[in-house]
Amino acid sequence: MIKLNRRQFIALGIGGAGVAIAGNWLRQETISSQPVPQSSVDLTPIYQSNDGLLELDLEARERIVELAGRQASLLTYNGQIPAPRLEAKPGDKVRIYFTNNLQQPTNIHYHGLHIPLTGNADNVFLEIESGKKLTYEFQIPNNHPSGTFWYHPHLHGLVAEQLFGGLAGLFIVRGKDDEIPELKAAQEEFLVLQDFSINADGKRTNSAHMSLMMGREGELIAINGRINPSIALSKGGLLRLRILNASPSRFYRLALEDHSFYQIATDGNSLSEPIEVAQLLLTPGQRADVLIRGDKESGQYSLLNLPYDRGSMGMMGGRGMMGRNNRDEPITLATVNYEYAVESMALPSKLNSISALPEPQTVRRFELNHGMSPAVGMAFLINGEPYNHDVIHTQVKLNTIEDWELINTGVMDHPFHIHGNAFQIISRNGQPESLLALRDTVLVKRGETVRIRIPFRDFAGKTVYHCHVLDHEDLGMMGNLMIEA
Ligand code: C2O
Ligand code: CU
C-alpha cells in the first residue's frame, strides 16, 4: 500500500507517573522514496495518549501569533492557533493540567465526548479564575465511538468572546473506524475553521451590539490558522478531511470544485456507509468527516465557502445585521492540489452499524426565539425564558430515551447542541429523516420544527443544552439539564 505525504507527529510522553509532558513534542517526517511536498495545511502540535494515558499541560493565555501575515493578539491554548490536537483511544485516561492565564475566568468543555458531566470532567459549571489552575481528569469509556470531537471554553457570558479570540482545538478519539483499510490508506488531514476580526494593530476588535444579536463573524477566515492553505491530493488516491467549525457564529457551506464529498461521519459518529454530497453545511460546533476521490484531471481546485443565509433580525435591514455569507460571493478557503499519482483507491463500502433508537418514554417541546425579557432586556429564549444559572430547566431520568421537539419560531437559524449524549434526528417539519446518523448539534432553521431522539446514558448530573451560535448562548439561549440517576 502506498502512503504519501502522511506527516507523522509523535507526542513524546515523559515516563514516570505524575510527570506532565510540559509542552514537549517532536515532529518527524515520514521518510518516503518519492518527493513529498510539504502540506501547509496542518502544523498543529499533537498530544497522543501513551500506555492508556493522555497527559499534558494546557495553558490559556493571550499571545501574539502570526495570522494571515499579521501579528495578532489572540487567545490561545499553549500559544497555538488552533489549539494543540489531542488524541486518545477508548478506555484511555485523560489528565490535563490546566492553567488559566487569561485576564478573565474560563473553563473547558469537551464537545461531543461521552464522559462524566460532573467533577473535574466535562463540567461547564466549573469556574477557573484568572491565574488559577485545575486538573481535568476523566476516562474515555471503552465503548466510546471513534471520531472527531473538540474542546473550547464554556463559561456562560464569555463563551463567544473566548472562542472568537481563538480558543478551540480538536480532540480525536482513535478507534475501530480508523482500522477500516480504506480509511487507513487515505491521506488524513484536519481542518479547523475559525474566523477572526483583527484591526491594523493586530488587536481583536469588539463586536457591535447588533452583531452580537446576529452572532459575531470575523472577516478573516482561517483554516488551521492559515489563509487559503493548500491541501495535497494524489491522483487515484483518497483524501480524508476531518472538518470542525470552531467559529462562534459563522456557518460554512463547503463545496470542492468538480468534486463530491463522500461523508463518513456526522459530528463524532460514523455513518453506516459513505454518502455522496455536493455541499456540506457546517453550523458552529458541527464536524464532518469526508472522503474526496482524486479522480479528476490533475490541477488545482478551490475549496469554496458558498453563501448561506442564516436569517437576520429583520428590523432595520442593512449589512451589519445579516449573516455575512448572506450576501457574499463564494470565498476560497483552501486549494486542493493534485501532486502525484498512486494506485487507484476504493471507497469503503461499509463503515459502522447504526440502529434506530427505540421509542421514547417522554416527549418535550422547546421553542427557540428571541424577545424582551424583563430581567435582561433583549435576550435569546428557550420556551420564553432566558438562561438562569439557578434553575433546572429540564429534568430527565438516566437510562431513558426522550424525544425533543425543537421549534424555531424566530427569524434566525439556531444550531442546537446538547452536552454529553449524541442523538438521532427523527423528523424535520414532520417529514421523517431518511439518514440514520448520530449527532450532537443539529440545525433548526427559522420556521422549522426538528424532532430529535436522545438516549441519556451512563452519566448522571447537571449539564446544559443551548444554541451553538455562541452569542445567542451567552445572551440566554441555554437551559440547565439535570440527568437524575
Ligand atoms: Cu461546543 Cu456547549 O458547546
Ligand atoms: Cu441561535
Short mmCIF file of C-alpha atoms and ligand atoms in Angstrom, two decimals:
data_model
loop_
_atom_site.label_atom_id
_atom_site.label_comp_id
_atom_site.label_asym_id
_atom_site.label_seq_id
_atom_site.Cartn_x
_atom_site.Cartn_y
_atom_site.Cartn_z
CA MET A 1 0.00 0.00 0.00
CA ILE A 2 1.36 3.39 -0.91
CA LYS A 3 1.14 6.12 1.67
CA LEU A 4 2.33 9.50 0.67
CA ASN A 5 2.57 12.86 2.29
CA ARG A 6 1.44 11.48 5.56
CA ARG A 7 3.34 13.60 8.01
CA GLN A 8 3.71 12.00 11.34
CA PHE A 9 3.76 13.85 14.56
CA ILE A 10 4.65 11.97 17.64
CA ALA A 11 3.87 13.34 21.02
CA LEU A 12 6.56 12.37 23.44
CA GLY A 13 5.33 11.28 26.80
CA ILE A 14 7.90 11.64 29.52
CA GLY A 15 7.97 8.48 31.57
CA GLY A 16 7.07 8.37 35.22
CA ALA A 17 3.80 8.77 37.00
CA GLY A 18 2.54 12.27 37.54
CA VAL A 19 5.06 13.95 35.27
CA ALA A 20 3.47 16.36 32.90
CA ILE A 21 4.55 16.41 29.29
CA ALA A 22 5.22 20.11 29.70
CA GLY A 23 4.82 21.04 26.10
CA ASN A 24 7.41 18.69 24.66
CA TRP A 25 6.57 17.26 21.35
CA LEU A 26 8.61 16.11 18.46
CA ARG A 27 7.79 16.37 14.82
CA GLN A 28 9.00 13.69 12.48
CA GLU A 29 8.79 13.49 8.76
CA THR A 30 7.97 10.17 7.22
CA ILE A 31 10.79 9.01 5.03
CA SER A 32 9.45 8.45 1.57
CA SER A 33 11.13 7.30 -1.58
CA GLN A 34 9.17 9.80 -3.64
CA PRO A 35 9.26 13.57 -3.40
CA VAL A 36 6.68 14.57 -0.90
CA PRO A 37 5.50 18.15 -0.99
CA GLN A 38 5.13 19.78 2.37
CA SER A 39 1.47 20.27 3.08
CA SER A 40 0.92 23.65 4.61
CA VAL A 41 -2.47 22.75 5.87
CA ASP A 42 -1.81 21.36 9.31
CA LEU A 43 1.18 22.11 11.51
CA THR A 44 -0.70 21.87 14.76
CA PRO A 45 1.17 20.22 17.63
CA ILE A 46 -0.33 16.91 18.71
CA TYR A 47 -0.52 15.14 22.03
CA GLN A 48 -1.27 11.44 21.87
CA SER A 49 -2.02 9.04 24.67
CA ASN A 50 0.68 6.67 25.70
CA ASP A 51 0.05 3.41 27.55
CA GLY A 52 -3.54 4.37 28.19
CA LEU A 53 -2.84 7.89 29.42
CA LEU A 54 -3.15 11.23 27.69
CA GLU A 55 -1.41 13.72 29.92
CA LEU A 56 -0.43 17.29 29.18
CA ASP A 57 -0.07 20.84 30.41
CA LEU A 58 -2.51 23.24 28.85
CA GLU A 59 -2.32 26.98 29.38
CA ALA A 60 -4.85 29.55 28.22
CA ARG A 61 -3.11 32.86 27.56
CA GLU A 62 -3.24 35.86 25.29
CA ARG A 63 -0.34 35.70 22.86
CA ILE A 64 0.91 37.47 19.78
CA VAL A 65 0.71 34.97 16.94
CA GLU A 66 1.10 35.27 13.22
CA LEU A 67 -2.22 35.18 11.45
CA ALA A 68 -2.70 35.95 7.77
CA GLY A 69 0.71 37.62 7.60
CA ARG A 70 -0.01 39.90 10.55
CA GLN A 71 0.93 39.82 14.18
CA ALA A 72 -2.33 39.37 16.02
CA SER A 73 -3.04 39.30 19.70
CA LEU A 74 -5.18 36.21 20.22
CA LEU A 75 -6.39 33.96 22.99
CA THR A 76 -4.55 30.66 22.76
CA TYR A 77 -4.06 27.30 24.36
CA ASN A 78 -0.30 26.73 24.61
CA GLY A 79 0.32 29.65 22.25
CA GLN A 80 -1.25 27.82 19.30
CA ILE A 81 -3.97 28.74 16.80
CA PRO A 82 -5.77 26.39 16.59
CA ALA A 83 -5.05 24.72 19.92
CA PRO A 84 -2.99 21.51 20.08
CA ARG A 85 -4.76 18.42 18.79
CA LEU A 86 -5.38 15.82 21.47
CA GLU A 87 -5.65 12.17 20.54
CA ALA A 88 -6.75 9.32 22.76
CA LYS A 89 -8.35 5.89 22.45
CA PRO A 90 -11.43 4.38 24.05
CA GLY A 91 -10.54 3.29 27.58
CA ASP A 92 -7.75 5.86 27.96
CA LYS A 93 -7.40 8.13 30.95
CA VAL A 94 -7.06 11.84 30.28
CA ARG A 95 -5.30 14.23 32.63
CA ILE A 96 -4.97 17.87 31.65
CA TYR A 97 -3.05 20.21 33.95
CA PHE A 98 -4.83 23.41 33.03
CA THR A 99 -3.68 26.92 33.91
CA ASN A 100 -5.80 29.97 33.24
CA ASN A 101 -3.53 32.86 32.38
CA LEU A 102 -6.28 34.83 30.66
CA GLN A 103 -7.41 38.10 32.20
CA GLN A 104 -10.83 36.59 32.91
CA PRO A 105 -12.26 33.33 34.26
CA THR A 106 -12.74 30.36 31.96
CA ASN A 107 -13.21 26.58 31.89
CA ILE A 108 -13.15 23.78 29.31
CA HIS A 109 -15.94 21.86 27.59
CA TYR A 110 -15.15 18.62 25.78
CA HIS A 111 -17.68 19.00 23.00
CA GLY A 112 -19.30 15.73 21.93
CA LEU A 113 -17.35 13.43 24.23
CA HIS A 114 -19.47 10.97 26.20
CA ILE A 115 -17.74 11.36 29.58
CA PRO A 116 -18.80 12.37 33.11
CA LEU A 117 -20.61 15.72 33.28
CA THR A 118 -19.63 16.43 36.86
CA GLY A 119 -16.44 16.73 38.91
CA ASN A 120 -13.27 17.64 37.02
CA ALA A 121 -14.55 16.26 33.73
CA ASP A 122 -16.97 17.81 31.23
CA ASN A 123 -18.35 20.16 33.85
CA VAL A 124 -19.27 23.55 32.46
CA PHE A 125 -20.18 24.86 35.91
CA LEU A 126 -16.55 24.93 37.00
CA GLU A 127 -15.10 28.42 37.03
CA ILE A 128 -11.33 28.80 36.92
CA GLU A 129 -10.33 32.30 37.92
CA SER A 130 -7.54 34.20 36.22
CA GLY A 131 -4.20 32.90 37.47
CA LYS A 132 -5.66 29.65 38.83
CA LYS A 133 -5.05 26.02 37.90
CA LEU A 134 -7.27 22.98 37.64
CA THR A 135 -6.53 19.38 36.70
CA TYR A 136 -9.12 17.90 34.39
CA GLU A 137 -9.30 14.15 34.78
CA PHE A 138 -11.58 11.60 33.17
CA GLN A 139 -11.65 8.28 31.40
CA ILE A 140 -12.94 7.74 27.89
CA PRO A 141 -15.38 4.80 28.07
CA ASN A 142 -14.25 1.53 26.48
CA ASN A 143 -17.20 1.60 24.11
CA HIS A 144 -16.74 5.24 23.11
CA PRO A 145 -17.12 5.84 19.37
CA SER A 146 -14.03 6.84 17.44
CA GLY A 147 -14.47 10.27 15.95
CA THR A 148 -13.82 13.98 15.77
CA PHE A 149 -14.53 15.92 18.96
CA TRP A 150 -13.21 19.22 20.25
CA TYR A 151 -12.57 21.38 23.28
CA HIS A 152 -13.31 25.02 23.97
CA PRO A 153 -14.19 27.40 26.83
CA HIS A 154 -17.71 27.30 28.21
CA LEU A 155 -18.17 29.90 30.91
CA HIS A 156 -21.59 31.41 30.32
CA GLY A 157 -21.38 35.05 29.19
CA LEU A 158 -17.80 34.74 27.91
CA VAL A 159 -18.06 31.79 25.53
CA ALA A 160 -18.41 33.69 22.24
CA GLU A 161 -15.68 36.18 23.16
CA GLN A 162 -13.21 33.47 24.17
CA LEU A 163 -13.85 31.32 21.09
CA PHE A 164 -13.62 34.37 18.86
CA GLY A 165 -10.23 35.02 20.43
CA GLY A 166 -9.11 31.63 19.11
CA LEU A 167 -9.56 29.16 21.98
CA ALA A 168 -10.50 25.88 20.29
CA GLY A 169 -8.82 22.59 19.46
CA LEU A 170 -9.57 19.11 18.21
CA PHE A 171 -9.98 16.09 20.46
CA ILE A 172 -9.72 12.92 18.37
CA VAL A 173 -10.76 9.52 19.62
CA ARG A 174 -8.90 6.90 17.60
CA GLY A 175 -10.68 3.58 17.43
CA LYS A 176 -12.11 0.92 15.24
CA ASP A 177 -13.21 3.23 12.43
CA ASP A 178 -9.59 4.18 11.93
CA GLU A 179 -8.81 0.50 11.29
CA ILE A 180 -11.06 0.32 8.22
CA PRO A 181 -8.48 -0.42 5.50
CA GLU A 182 -9.69 2.25 3.06
CA LEU A 183 -9.59 4.89 5.81
CA LYS A 184 -6.18 3.75 6.96
CA ALA A 185 -4.90 4.12 3.43
CA ALA A 186 -6.45 7.54 2.88
CA GLN A 187 -4.40 10.65 3.48
CA GLU A 188 -5.85 12.23 6.59
CA GLU A 189 -5.98 15.98 7.13
CA PHE A 190 -7.66 18.02 9.84
CA LEU A 191 -9.29 21.36 9.06
CA VAL A 192 -10.22 23.70 11.89
CA LEU A 193 -12.32 26.57 10.53
CA GLN A 194 -12.12 29.79 12.53
CA ASP A 195 -12.92 33.39 11.77
CA PHE A 196 -11.29 36.42 13.33
CA SER A 197 -11.73 40.14 13.49
CA ILE A 198 -8.38 41.89 13.80
CA ASN A 199 -7.59 45.57 13.28
CA ALA A 200 -4.44 47.04 11.68
CA ASP A 201 -2.66 46.98 15.05
CA GLY A 202 -3.33 43.29 15.43
CA LYS A 203 -5.89 43.82 18.16
CA ARG A 204 -9.11 41.89 18.33
CA THR A 205 -11.98 44.23 17.54
CA ASN A 206 -15.10 44.43 19.63
CA SER A 207 -18.42 43.47 18.21
CA ALA A 208 -21.22 45.96 17.96
CA HIS A 209 -24.49 45.24 19.72
CA MET A 210 -26.31 44.28 16.52
CA SER A 211 -23.62 41.88 15.51
CA LEU A 212 -23.90 40.26 18.92
CA MET A 213 -27.60 39.76 18.31
CA MET A 214 -26.84 38.23 14.95
CA GLY A 215 -23.80 36.40 16.27
CA ARG A 216 -20.34 37.84 15.65
CA GLU A 217 -18.49 36.94 12.47
CA GLY A 218 -14.96 37.92 11.51
CA GLU A 219 -13.83 38.97 8.05
CA LEU A 220 -10.72 36.81 8.26
CA ILE A 221 -11.40 33.11 7.74
CA ALA A 222 -8.56 30.77 8.57
CA ILE A 223 -8.08 27.04 8.24
CA ASN A 224 -5.68 25.85 10.92
CA GLY A 225 -4.67 29.48 11.39
CA ARG A 226 -3.76 29.92 7.71
CA ILE A 227 -5.38 31.76 4.87
CA ASN A 228 -6.02 29.68 1.75
CA PRO A 229 -3.59 26.86 2.55
CA SER A 230 -3.01 24.14 0.01
CA ILE A 231 -4.02 20.55 0.56
CA ALA A 232 -2.36 17.78 -1.41
CA LEU A 233 -4.48 15.16 -3.14
CA SER A 234 -2.94 12.31 -5.05
CA LYS A 235 -4.36 11.24 -8.37
CA GLY A 236 -6.16 7.98 -7.76
CA GLY A 237 -5.93 8.47 -4.02
CA LEU A 238 -8.37 9.22 -1.23
CA LEU A 239 -8.19 12.31 0.92
CA ARG A 240 -9.90 12.17 4.31
CA LEU A 241 -10.82 15.61 5.61
CA ARG A 242 -11.93 15.92 9.20
CA ILE A 243 -13.51 19.33 9.44
CA LEU A 244 -14.52 21.33 12.51
CA ASN A 245 -16.49 24.57 12.53
CA ALA A 246 -14.90 26.29 15.53
CA SER A 247 -16.33 29.73 14.70
CA PRO A 248 -18.68 31.20 17.27
CA SER A 249 -21.40 32.13 14.75
CA ARG A 250 -20.35 31.70 11.16
CA PHE A 251 -21.91 28.89 9.14
CA TYR A 252 -19.85 27.26 6.39
CA ARG A 253 -21.37 25.80 3.25
CA LEU A 254 -18.47 23.97 1.67
CA ALA A 255 -18.03 22.71 -1.85
CA LEU A 256 -14.96 21.50 -3.70
CA GLU A 257 -14.85 22.45 -7.37
CA ASP A 258 -15.66 19.46 -9.62
CA HIS A 259 -15.55 17.01 -6.73
CA SER A 260 -18.12 15.43 -4.44
CA PHE A 261 -17.67 14.78 -0.77
CA TYR A 262 -18.27 11.27 0.49
CA GLN A 263 -19.37 11.91 4.04
CA ILE A 264 -18.40 9.19 6.50
CA ALA A 265 -19.21 10.82 9.84
CA THR A 266 -21.58 13.41 11.28
CA ASP A 267 -20.09 15.17 14.31
CA GLY A 268 -18.31 12.45 16.32
CA ASN A 269 -20.10 9.42 14.90
CA SER A 270 -19.50 7.48 11.73
CA LEU A 271 -22.31 6.73 9.29
CA SER A 272 -23.18 3.21 8.23
CA GLU A 273 -21.77 3.87 4.76
CA PRO A 274 -20.35 6.84 2.87
CA ILE A 275 -22.94 9.19 1.37
CA GLU A 276 -22.16 11.38 -1.59
CA VAL A 277 -22.90 15.07 -1.08
CA ALA A 278 -22.10 18.03 -3.30
CA GLN A 279 -22.15 20.52 -0.44
CA LEU A 280 -21.54 20.35 3.24
CA LEU A 281 -23.27 22.75 5.60
CA LEU A 282 -21.49 23.04 8.93
CA THR A 283 -23.02 25.14 11.68
CA PRO A 284 -20.91 26.28 14.63
CA GLY A 285 -19.97 23.26 16.72
CA GLN A 286 -20.55 20.70 13.98
CA ARG A 287 -17.94 18.40 12.46
CA ALA A 288 -17.90 16.33 9.32
CA ASP A 289 -15.57 13.61 8.18
CA VAL A 290 -15.45 13.31 4.40
CA LEU A 291 -13.52 11.46 1.73
CA ILE A 292 -12.52 13.03 -1.57
CA ARG A 293 -11.52 10.92 -4.54
CA GLY A 294 -8.60 12.04 -6.64
CA ASP A 295 -10.35 11.03 -9.83
CA LYS A 296 -10.31 14.28 -11.84
CA GLU A 297 -7.83 15.96 -14.14
CA SER A 298 -4.68 16.92 -12.29
CA GLY A 299 -4.75 20.55 -11.30
CA GLN A 300 -5.90 22.93 -8.62
CA TYR A 301 -9.40 23.05 -7.20
CA SER A 302 -10.83 25.56 -4.76
CA LEU A 303 -12.47 24.51 -1.54
CA LEU A 304 -15.23 27.10 -1.51
CA ASN A 305 -17.39 28.60 1.17
CA LEU A 306 -20.73 29.31 -0.52
CA PRO A 307 -23.19 31.98 0.58
CA TYR A 308 -25.66 30.93 3.22
CA ASP A 309 -28.47 32.99 4.69
CA ARG A 310 -28.96 32.23 8.36
CA GLY A 311 -31.56 34.95 8.80
CA SER A 312 -31.43 38.39 10.28
CA MET A 313 -33.07 40.50 12.93
CA GLY A 314 -35.05 41.98 10.07
CA MET A 315 -35.99 45.24 11.76
CA MET A 316 -33.65 47.69 10.14
CA GLY A 317 -32.08 45.87 7.23
CA GLY A 318 -28.54 46.70 6.26
CA ARG A 319 -25.33 44.78 6.11
CA GLY A 320 -24.38 44.86 9.73
CA MET A 321 -27.35 42.79 10.68
CA MET A 322 -27.22 39.86 8.38
CA GLY A 323 -25.17 36.76 8.44
CA ARG A 324 -22.23 37.76 6.29
CA ASN A 325 -22.49 34.78 3.99
CA ASN A 326 -25.93 36.04 3.13
CA ARG A 327 -24.67 38.47 0.51
CA ASP A 328 -21.12 37.38 -0.20
CA GLU A 329 -19.67 35.65 -3.20
CA PRO A 330 -18.13 32.23 -2.78
CA ILE A 331 -14.82 32.51 -0.94
CA THR A 332 -11.86 30.20 -1.48
CA LEU A 333 -10.90 28.74 1.89
CA ALA A 334 -8.21 26.34 0.69
CA THR A 335 -6.82 24.96 -2.55
CA VAL A 336 -6.66 21.27 -3.28
CA ASN A 337 -3.70 20.36 -5.49
CA TYR A 338 -3.11 17.14 -7.35
CA GLU A 339 0.50 16.49 -6.54
CA TYR A 340 1.35 12.94 -7.63
CA ALA A 341 -0.29 9.68 -8.54
CA VAL A 342 -0.94 6.48 -6.62
CA GLU A 343 -2.71 3.24 -7.40
CA SER A 344 -6.41 3.83 -7.51
CA MET A 345 -8.04 3.53 -4.11
CA ALA A 346 -11.62 2.48 -3.44
CA LEU A 347 -14.15 3.99 -1.08
CA PRO A 348 -15.07 1.86 1.92
CA SER A 349 -18.41 0.17 1.36
CA LYS A 350 -19.35 -0.38 4.99
CA LEU A 351 -18.43 1.78 7.98
CA ASN A 352 -20.42 1.23 11.13
CA SER A 353 -23.71 -0.28 12.05
CA ILE A 354 -26.17 2.21 13.45
CA SER A 355 -29.54 1.12 14.68
CA ALA A 356 -32.57 3.32 15.14
CA LEU A 357 -33.16 4.25 18.78
CA PRO A 358 -36.24 2.70 20.44
CA GLU A 359 -39.39 4.71 21.07
CA PRO A 360 -39.10 7.48 23.67
CA GLN A 361 -40.60 7.42 27.16
CA THR A 362 -41.09 11.19 27.17
CA VAL A 363 -41.67 13.91 24.59
CA ARG A 364 -40.84 17.57 25.27
CA ARG A 365 -41.10 20.77 23.31
CA PHE A 366 -38.57 23.57 23.18
CA GLU A 367 -39.41 26.82 21.46
CA LEU A 368 -36.44 28.84 20.25
CA ASN A 369 -36.85 32.57 19.75
CA HIS A 370 -35.56 35.92 20.88
CA GLY A 371 -37.50 38.62 22.65
CA MET A 372 -37.66 41.02 25.53
CA SER A 373 -37.10 39.59 28.94
CA PRO A 374 -37.99 41.73 31.96
CA ALA A 375 -34.75 40.90 33.73
CA VAL A 376 -32.23 41.33 30.92
CA GLY A 377 -33.85 43.25 28.04
CA MET A 378 -33.39 41.77 24.56
CA ALA A 379 -32.48 38.15 25.06
CA PHE A 380 -32.46 34.78 23.38
CA LEU A 381 -35.03 32.48 24.86
CA ILE A 382 -35.96 28.83 25.19
CA ASN A 383 -39.66 28.40 25.94
CA GLY A 384 -39.86 32.13 26.58
CA GLU A 385 -37.15 32.11 29.27
CA PRO A 386 -33.56 33.31 29.14
CA TYR A 387 -30.91 31.18 30.84
CA ASN A 388 -30.91 31.28 34.61
CA HIS A 389 -27.97 29.73 36.39
CA ASP A 390 -30.07 28.84 39.44
CA VAL A 391 -32.91 26.99 37.72
CA ILE A 392 -33.13 23.41 36.46
CA HIS A 393 -34.95 23.92 33.20
CA THR A 394 -35.29 20.27 32.24
CA GLN A 395 -35.11 17.17 34.38
CA VAL A 396 -34.71 13.75 32.78
CA LYS A 397 -34.02 10.22 34.07
CA LEU A 398 -30.82 8.38 33.40
CA ASN A 399 -31.26 5.37 31.09
CA THR A 400 -34.34 6.73 29.41
CA ILE A 401 -34.93 7.92 25.89
CA GLU A 402 -36.67 11.19 25.10
CA ASP A 403 -37.89 12.97 22.01
CA TRP A 404 -37.33 16.70 21.96
CA GLU A 405 -39.27 18.78 19.51
CA LEU A 406 -37.22 21.88 18.70
CA ILE A 407 -39.44 24.60 17.31
CA ASN A 408 -37.80 27.68 15.87
CA THR A 409 -40.40 30.47 15.80
CA GLY A 410 -37.77 33.16 15.31
CA VAL A 411 -36.11 34.87 12.36
CA MET A 412 -32.65 33.36 12.69
CA ASP A 413 -31.32 29.83 12.42
CA HIS A 414 -30.30 28.16 15.68
CA PRO A 415 -27.95 25.17 15.82
CA PHE A 416 -28.99 23.26 18.94
CA HIS A 417 -26.37 21.36 20.96
CA ILE A 418 -26.80 19.00 23.91
CA HIS A 419 -23.86 18.10 26.11
CA GLY A 420 -22.84 14.52 26.82
CA ASN A 421 -25.13 12.34 24.69
CA ALA A 422 -25.44 12.07 20.92
CA PHE A 423 -28.91 11.93 19.38
CA GLN A 424 -30.72 10.99 16.18
CA ILE A 425 -32.89 13.27 14.07
CA ILE A 426 -36.37 11.76 13.74
CA SER A 427 -38.08 14.32 11.53
CA ARG A 428 -37.92 17.84 10.14
CA ASN A 429 -41.22 19.67 9.76
CA GLY A 430 -42.96 16.32 10.17
CA GLN A 431 -41.01 14.69 7.34
CA PRO A 432 -39.19 11.58 8.58
CA GLU A 433 -35.43 11.94 8.37
CA SER A 434 -34.05 9.36 5.98
CA LEU A 435 -30.40 9.39 7.06
CA LEU A 436 -29.73 7.37 10.20
CA ALA A 437 -26.97 9.25 11.98
CA LEU A 438 -25.83 10.35 15.40
CA ARG A 439 -25.02 13.97 16.10
CA ASP A 440 -24.54 16.33 18.99
CA THR A 441 -25.51 19.55 17.20
CA VAL A 442 -28.49 19.98 14.88
CA LEU A 443 -29.53 22.94 12.79
CA VAL A 444 -33.05 24.21 13.43
CA LYS A 445 -33.74 26.71 10.68
CA ARG A 446 -36.04 29.64 11.22
CA GLY A 447 -39.63 28.46 10.97
CA GLU A 448 -38.58 24.84 11.25
CA THR A 449 -39.50 22.10 13.74
CA VAL A 450 -36.95 19.34 14.23
CA ARG A 451 -37.63 16.28 16.33
CA ILE A 452 -34.62 14.56 17.87
CA ARG A 453 -34.33 11.37 19.98
CA ILE A 454 -31.83 11.37 22.83
CA PRO A 455 -30.69 8.43 24.95
CA PHE A 456 -29.49 9.62 28.37
CA ARG A 457 -26.79 7.07 29.10
CA ASP A 458 -24.15 6.32 31.71
CA PHE A 459 -23.63 9.72 33.30
CA ALA A 460 -25.95 11.47 35.72
CA GLY A 461 -25.66 15.07 36.81
CA LYS A 462 -26.24 18.59 35.71
CA THR A 463 -25.28 19.89 32.31
CA VAL A 464 -26.66 22.16 29.55
CA TYR A 465 -28.21 22.39 26.10
CA HIS A 466 -28.01 25.57 24.04
CA CYS A 467 -27.79 27.32 20.71
CA HIS A 468 -24.25 26.99 19.34
CA VAL A 469 -24.32 30.47 17.85
CA LEU A 470 -22.40 31.34 20.96
CA ASP A 471 -23.60 34.93 21.21
CA HIS A 472 -27.12 33.52 21.37
CA GLU A 473 -25.98 31.14 24.09
CA ASP A 474 -24.32 33.98 26.02
CA LEU A 475 -27.46 36.10 25.55
CA GLY A 476 -29.67 33.45 27.12
CA MET A 477 -30.47 30.62 24.70
CA MET A 478 -29.36 27.87 27.05
CA GLY A 479 -31.01 25.63 29.62
CA ASN A 480 -29.81 23.56 32.55
CA LEU A 481 -30.40 19.84 32.17
CA MET A 482 -30.48 17.57 35.22
CA ILE A 483 -29.98 13.90 34.46
CA GLU A 484 -31.26 12.09 37.55
CA ALA A 485 -29.68 8.78 38.48
CU1 C2O B 1 -19.41 23.38 21.79
CU2 C2O B 1 -21.96 23.75 24.96
O1 C2O B 1 -20.67 23.67 23.36
CU CU B 2 -29.09 30.78 17.96
#
